[in-house]
PDB file of C-alpha atoms in Angstrom:
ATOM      1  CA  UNK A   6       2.126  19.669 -13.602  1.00 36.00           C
ATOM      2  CA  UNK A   7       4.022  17.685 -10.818  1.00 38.00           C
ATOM      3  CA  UNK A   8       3.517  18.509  -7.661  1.00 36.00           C
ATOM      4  CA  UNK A   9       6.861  16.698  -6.123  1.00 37.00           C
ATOM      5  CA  UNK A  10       9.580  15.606  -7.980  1.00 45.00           C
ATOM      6  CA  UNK A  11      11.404  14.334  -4.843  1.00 47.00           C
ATOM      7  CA  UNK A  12      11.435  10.522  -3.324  1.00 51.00           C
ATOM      8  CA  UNK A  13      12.907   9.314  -0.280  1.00 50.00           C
ATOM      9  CA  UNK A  14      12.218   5.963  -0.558  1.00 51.00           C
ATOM     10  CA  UNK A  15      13.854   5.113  -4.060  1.00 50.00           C
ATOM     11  CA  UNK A  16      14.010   1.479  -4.442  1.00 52.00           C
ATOM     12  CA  UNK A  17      16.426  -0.607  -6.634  1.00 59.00           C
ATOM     13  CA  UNK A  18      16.266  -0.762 -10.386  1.00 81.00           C
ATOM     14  CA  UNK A  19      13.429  -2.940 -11.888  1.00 85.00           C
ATOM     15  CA  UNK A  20      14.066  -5.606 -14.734  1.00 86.00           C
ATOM     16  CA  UNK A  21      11.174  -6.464 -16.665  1.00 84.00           C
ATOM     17  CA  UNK A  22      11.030  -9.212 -19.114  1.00 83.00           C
ATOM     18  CA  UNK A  23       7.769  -9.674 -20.223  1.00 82.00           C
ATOM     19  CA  UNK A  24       4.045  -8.083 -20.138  1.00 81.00           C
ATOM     20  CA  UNK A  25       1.040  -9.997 -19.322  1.00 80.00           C
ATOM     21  CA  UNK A  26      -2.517  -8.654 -20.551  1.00 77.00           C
ATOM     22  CA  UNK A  27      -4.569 -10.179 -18.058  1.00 75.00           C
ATOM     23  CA  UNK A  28      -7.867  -8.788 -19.109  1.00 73.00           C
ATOM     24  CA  UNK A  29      -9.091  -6.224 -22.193  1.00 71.00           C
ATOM     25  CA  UNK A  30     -12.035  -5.123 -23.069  1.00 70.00           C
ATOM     26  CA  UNK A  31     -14.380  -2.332 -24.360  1.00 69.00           C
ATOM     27  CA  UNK A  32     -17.568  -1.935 -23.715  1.00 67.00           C
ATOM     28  CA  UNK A  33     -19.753   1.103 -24.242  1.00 64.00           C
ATOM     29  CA  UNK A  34     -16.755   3.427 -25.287  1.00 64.00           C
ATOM     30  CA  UNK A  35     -14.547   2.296 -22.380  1.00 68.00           C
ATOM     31  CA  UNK A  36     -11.620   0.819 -22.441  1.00 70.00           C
ATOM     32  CA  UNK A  37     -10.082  -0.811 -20.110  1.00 75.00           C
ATOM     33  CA  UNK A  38      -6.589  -3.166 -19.697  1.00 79.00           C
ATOM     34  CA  UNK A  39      -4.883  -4.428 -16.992  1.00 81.00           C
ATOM     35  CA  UNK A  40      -1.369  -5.685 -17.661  1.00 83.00           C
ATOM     36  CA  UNK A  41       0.978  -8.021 -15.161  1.00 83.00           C
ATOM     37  CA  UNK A  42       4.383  -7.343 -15.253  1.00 84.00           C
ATOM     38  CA  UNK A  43       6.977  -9.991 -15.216  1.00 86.00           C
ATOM     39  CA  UNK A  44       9.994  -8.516 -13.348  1.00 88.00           C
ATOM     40  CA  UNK A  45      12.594  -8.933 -11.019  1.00 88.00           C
ATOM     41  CA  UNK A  46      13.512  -5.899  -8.341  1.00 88.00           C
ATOM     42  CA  UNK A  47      12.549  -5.515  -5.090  1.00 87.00           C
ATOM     43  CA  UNK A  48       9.216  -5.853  -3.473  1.00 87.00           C
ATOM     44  CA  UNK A  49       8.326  -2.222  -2.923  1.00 87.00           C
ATOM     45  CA  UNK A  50       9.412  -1.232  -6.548  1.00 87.00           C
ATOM     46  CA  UNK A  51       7.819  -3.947  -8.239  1.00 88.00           C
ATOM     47  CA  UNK A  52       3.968  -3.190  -6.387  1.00 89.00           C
ATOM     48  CA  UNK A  53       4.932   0.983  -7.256  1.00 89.00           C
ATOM     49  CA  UNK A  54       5.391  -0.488 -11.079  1.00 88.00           C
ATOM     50  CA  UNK A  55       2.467  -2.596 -11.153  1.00 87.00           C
ATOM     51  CA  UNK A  56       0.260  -0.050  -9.820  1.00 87.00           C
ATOM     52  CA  UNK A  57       1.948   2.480 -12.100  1.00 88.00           C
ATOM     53  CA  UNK A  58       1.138   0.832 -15.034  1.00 88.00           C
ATOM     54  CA  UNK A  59      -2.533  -0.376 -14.679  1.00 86.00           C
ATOM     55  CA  UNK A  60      -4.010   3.175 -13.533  1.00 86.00           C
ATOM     56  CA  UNK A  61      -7.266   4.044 -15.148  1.00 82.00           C
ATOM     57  CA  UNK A  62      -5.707   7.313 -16.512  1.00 83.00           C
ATOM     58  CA  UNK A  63      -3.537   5.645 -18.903  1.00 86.00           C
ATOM     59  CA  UNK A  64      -6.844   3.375 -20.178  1.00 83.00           C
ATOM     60  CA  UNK A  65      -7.990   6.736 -21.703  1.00 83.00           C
ATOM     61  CA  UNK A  66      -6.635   7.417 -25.234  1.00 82.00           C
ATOM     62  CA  UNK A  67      -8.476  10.705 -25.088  1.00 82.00           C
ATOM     63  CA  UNK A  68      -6.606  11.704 -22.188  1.00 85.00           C
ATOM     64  CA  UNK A  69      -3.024  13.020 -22.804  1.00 88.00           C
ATOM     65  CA  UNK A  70      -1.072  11.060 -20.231  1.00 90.00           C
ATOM     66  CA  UNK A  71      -0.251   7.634 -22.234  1.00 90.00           C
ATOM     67  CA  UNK A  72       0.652   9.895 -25.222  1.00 91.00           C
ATOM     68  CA  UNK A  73       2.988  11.574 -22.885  1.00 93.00           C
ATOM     69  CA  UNK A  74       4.283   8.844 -21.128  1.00 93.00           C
ATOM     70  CA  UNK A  75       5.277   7.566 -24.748  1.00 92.00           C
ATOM     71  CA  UNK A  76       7.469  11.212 -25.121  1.00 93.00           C
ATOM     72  CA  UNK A  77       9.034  11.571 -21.837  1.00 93.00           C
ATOM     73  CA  UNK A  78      12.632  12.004 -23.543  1.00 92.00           C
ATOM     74  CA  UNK A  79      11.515  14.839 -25.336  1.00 91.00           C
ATOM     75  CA  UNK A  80      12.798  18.092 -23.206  1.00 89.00           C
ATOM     76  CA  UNK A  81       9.220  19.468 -23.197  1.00 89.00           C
ATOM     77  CA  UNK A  82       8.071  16.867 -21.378  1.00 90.00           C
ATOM     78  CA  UNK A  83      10.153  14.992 -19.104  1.00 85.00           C
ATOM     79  CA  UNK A  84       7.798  14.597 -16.020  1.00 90.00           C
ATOM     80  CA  UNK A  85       4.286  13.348 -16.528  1.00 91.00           C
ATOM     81  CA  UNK A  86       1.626  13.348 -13.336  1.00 89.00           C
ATOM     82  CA  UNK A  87      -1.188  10.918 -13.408  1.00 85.00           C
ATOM     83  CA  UNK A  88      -3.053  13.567 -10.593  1.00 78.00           C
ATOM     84  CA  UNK A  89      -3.227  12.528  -7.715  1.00 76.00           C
ATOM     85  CA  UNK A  90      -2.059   8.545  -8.712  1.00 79.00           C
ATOM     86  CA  UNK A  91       1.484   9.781  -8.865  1.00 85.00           C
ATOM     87  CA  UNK A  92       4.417  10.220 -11.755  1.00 90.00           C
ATOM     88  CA  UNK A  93       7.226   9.288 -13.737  1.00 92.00           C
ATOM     89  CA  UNK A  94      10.383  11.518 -14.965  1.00 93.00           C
ATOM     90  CA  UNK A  95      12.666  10.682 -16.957  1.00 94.00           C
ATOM     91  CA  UNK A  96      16.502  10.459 -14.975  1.00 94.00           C
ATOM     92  CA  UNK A  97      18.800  13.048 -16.281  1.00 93.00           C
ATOM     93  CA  UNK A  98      20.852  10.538 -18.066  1.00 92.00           C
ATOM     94  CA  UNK A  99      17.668   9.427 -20.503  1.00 92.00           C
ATOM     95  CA  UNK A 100      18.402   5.774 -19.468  1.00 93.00           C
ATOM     96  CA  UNK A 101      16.075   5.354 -16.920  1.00 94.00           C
ATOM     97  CA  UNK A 102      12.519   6.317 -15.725  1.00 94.00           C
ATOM     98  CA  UNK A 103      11.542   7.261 -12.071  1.00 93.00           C
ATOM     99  CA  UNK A 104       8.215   5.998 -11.519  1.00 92.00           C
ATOM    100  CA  UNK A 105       6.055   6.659  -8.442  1.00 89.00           C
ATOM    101  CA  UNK A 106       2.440   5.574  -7.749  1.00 83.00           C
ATOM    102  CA  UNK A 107       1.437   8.355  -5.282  1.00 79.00           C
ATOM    103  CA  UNK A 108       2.619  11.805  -4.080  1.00 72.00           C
ATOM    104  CA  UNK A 109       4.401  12.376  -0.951  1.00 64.00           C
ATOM    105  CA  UNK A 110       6.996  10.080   1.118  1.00 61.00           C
ATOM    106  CA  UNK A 111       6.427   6.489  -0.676  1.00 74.00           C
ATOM    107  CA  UNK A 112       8.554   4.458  -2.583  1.00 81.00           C
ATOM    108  CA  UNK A 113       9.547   4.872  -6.099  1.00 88.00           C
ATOM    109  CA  UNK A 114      11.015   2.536  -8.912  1.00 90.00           C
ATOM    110  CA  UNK A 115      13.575   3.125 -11.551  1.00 93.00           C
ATOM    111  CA  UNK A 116      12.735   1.164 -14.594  1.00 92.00           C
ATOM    112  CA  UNK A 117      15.562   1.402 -17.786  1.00 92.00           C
ATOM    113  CA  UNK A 118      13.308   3.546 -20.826  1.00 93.00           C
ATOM    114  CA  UNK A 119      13.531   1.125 -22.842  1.00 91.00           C
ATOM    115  CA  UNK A 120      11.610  -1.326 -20.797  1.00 89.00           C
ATOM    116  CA  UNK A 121       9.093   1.081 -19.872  1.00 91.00           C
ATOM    117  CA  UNK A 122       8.655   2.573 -23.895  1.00 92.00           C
ATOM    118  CA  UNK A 123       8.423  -0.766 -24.823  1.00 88.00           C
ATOM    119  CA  UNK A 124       5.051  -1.681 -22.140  1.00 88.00           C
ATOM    120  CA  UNK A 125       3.841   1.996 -22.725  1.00 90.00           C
ATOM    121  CA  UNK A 126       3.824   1.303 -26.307  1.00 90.00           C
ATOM    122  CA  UNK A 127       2.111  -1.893 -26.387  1.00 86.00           C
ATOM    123  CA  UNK A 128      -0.303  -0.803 -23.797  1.00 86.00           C
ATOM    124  CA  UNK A 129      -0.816   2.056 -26.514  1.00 88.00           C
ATOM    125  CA  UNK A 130      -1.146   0.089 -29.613  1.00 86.00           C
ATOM    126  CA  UNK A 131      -3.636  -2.691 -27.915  1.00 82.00           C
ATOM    127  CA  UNK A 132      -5.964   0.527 -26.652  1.00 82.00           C
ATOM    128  CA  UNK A 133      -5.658   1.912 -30.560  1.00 83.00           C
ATOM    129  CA  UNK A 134      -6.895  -1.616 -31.797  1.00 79.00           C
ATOM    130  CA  UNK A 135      -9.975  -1.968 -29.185  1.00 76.00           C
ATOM    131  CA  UNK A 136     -10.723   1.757 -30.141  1.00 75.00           C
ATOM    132  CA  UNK A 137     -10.820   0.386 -34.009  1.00 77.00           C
ATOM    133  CA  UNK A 138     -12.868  -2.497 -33.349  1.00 71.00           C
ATOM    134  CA  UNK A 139     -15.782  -0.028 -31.480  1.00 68.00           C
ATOM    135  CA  UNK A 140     -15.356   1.845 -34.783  1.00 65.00           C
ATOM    136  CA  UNK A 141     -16.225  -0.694 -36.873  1.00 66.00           C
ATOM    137  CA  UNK A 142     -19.469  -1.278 -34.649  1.00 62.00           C
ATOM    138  CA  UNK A 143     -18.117  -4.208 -32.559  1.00 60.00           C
ATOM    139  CA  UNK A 144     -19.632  -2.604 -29.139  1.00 54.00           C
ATOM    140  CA  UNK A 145     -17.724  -5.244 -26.902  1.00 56.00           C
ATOM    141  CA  UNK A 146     -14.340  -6.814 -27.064  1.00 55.00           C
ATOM    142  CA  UNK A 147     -13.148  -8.864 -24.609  1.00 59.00           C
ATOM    143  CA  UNK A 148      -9.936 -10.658 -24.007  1.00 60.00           C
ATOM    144  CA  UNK A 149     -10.355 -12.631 -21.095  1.00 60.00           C
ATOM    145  CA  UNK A 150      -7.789 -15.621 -20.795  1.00 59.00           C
ATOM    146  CA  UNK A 151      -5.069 -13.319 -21.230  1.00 61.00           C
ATOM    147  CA  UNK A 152      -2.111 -13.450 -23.283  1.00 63.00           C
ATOM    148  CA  UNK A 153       1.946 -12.826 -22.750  1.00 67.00           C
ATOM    149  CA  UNK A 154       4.023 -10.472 -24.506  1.00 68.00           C
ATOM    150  CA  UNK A 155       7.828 -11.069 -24.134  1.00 68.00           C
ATOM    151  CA  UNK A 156      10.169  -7.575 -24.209  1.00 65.00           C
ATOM    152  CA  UNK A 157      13.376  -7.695 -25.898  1.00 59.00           C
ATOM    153  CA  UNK A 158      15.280  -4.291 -26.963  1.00 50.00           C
ATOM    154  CA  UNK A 159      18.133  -4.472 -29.038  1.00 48.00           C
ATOM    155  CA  UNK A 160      21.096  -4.235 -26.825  1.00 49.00           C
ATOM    156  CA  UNK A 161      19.477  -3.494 -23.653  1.00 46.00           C
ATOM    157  CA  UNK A 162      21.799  -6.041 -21.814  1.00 49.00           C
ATOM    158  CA  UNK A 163      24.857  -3.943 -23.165  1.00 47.00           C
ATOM    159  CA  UNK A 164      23.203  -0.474 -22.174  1.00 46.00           C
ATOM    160  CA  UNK A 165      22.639  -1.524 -18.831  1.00 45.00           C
ATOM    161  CA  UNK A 166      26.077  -2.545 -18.292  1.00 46.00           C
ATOM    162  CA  UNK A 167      27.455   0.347 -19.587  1.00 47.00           C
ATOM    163  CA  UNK A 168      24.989   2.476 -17.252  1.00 46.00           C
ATOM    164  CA  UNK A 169      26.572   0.551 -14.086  1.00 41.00           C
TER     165      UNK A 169
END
């Protein structure tokens, strides 16, 4: 499914602390969300993560790639491709994810899984509640002014330090 697994260019570890749903909406069966990401890393990694994570590809809950995002530990999966957008794989300790937002010799990001599960599922549960308000014959949904969602995994702060 991937056509590279390989990246140069890995940048430093990103730190995210919060997700911001700019904009989400449905309209006519399509979803669509677009999330900023409150993080600290380094330039490069933080545009390859924000680009990651607001591809149309993942917008699609009839598409497998969200619901395989949300199972990269399992050893079926490990690597996901958004086609040609790029990937993510999971690091052979299970602590972190590789992410990269297009194929070939560009920059990648390592983000800690619980970070990334955590925006992955909340991108995941929002979609599932726009998809149940089409069902219920609300053809548009719109939120426009945004809203913040602050991460917090139990113990993340000692994981990481234990991962250094």
């Amino acid at each position: 499914m991937l056509h590279t697994l390989s990246c140069e260019n890995t940048t430093e570890d990103i730190q995210l602390s919060a997700v911001r749903v700019r904009d989400m909406s449905v309209c006519d069966g399509i979803a669509r969300m677009h999330m900023d990401l409150e993080a600290r890393g380094s330039p490069d990694a933080l545009d390859v993560m924000h680009h990651f994570f607001n591809y149309h590809w993942l917008n699609d809950l009839d598409l497998p790639y969200l619901a395989a995002l949300l199972d990269l530990r399992n050893p079926q999966v490990r690597a996901v491709s958004l086609r040609e957008d790029g990937w993510a794989q999971m690091e052979p300790d299970q602590r972190q994810v590789r992410i990269c937002s297009t194929y070939g010799d560009s920059p990648c990001a390592l983000i800690a899984w619980e970070e990334f599960s955590a925006a992955m599922q909340l991108k995941y549960r929002f979609l599932c509640l726009m998809r149940r308000y089409e069902g219920h014959g609300i053809p548009r949904y719109s939120v426009s002014e945004g809203f913040r969602v602050r991460l917090h995994a139990p113990g993340l702060e000692g994981a990481r330090a234990q991962g250094r």
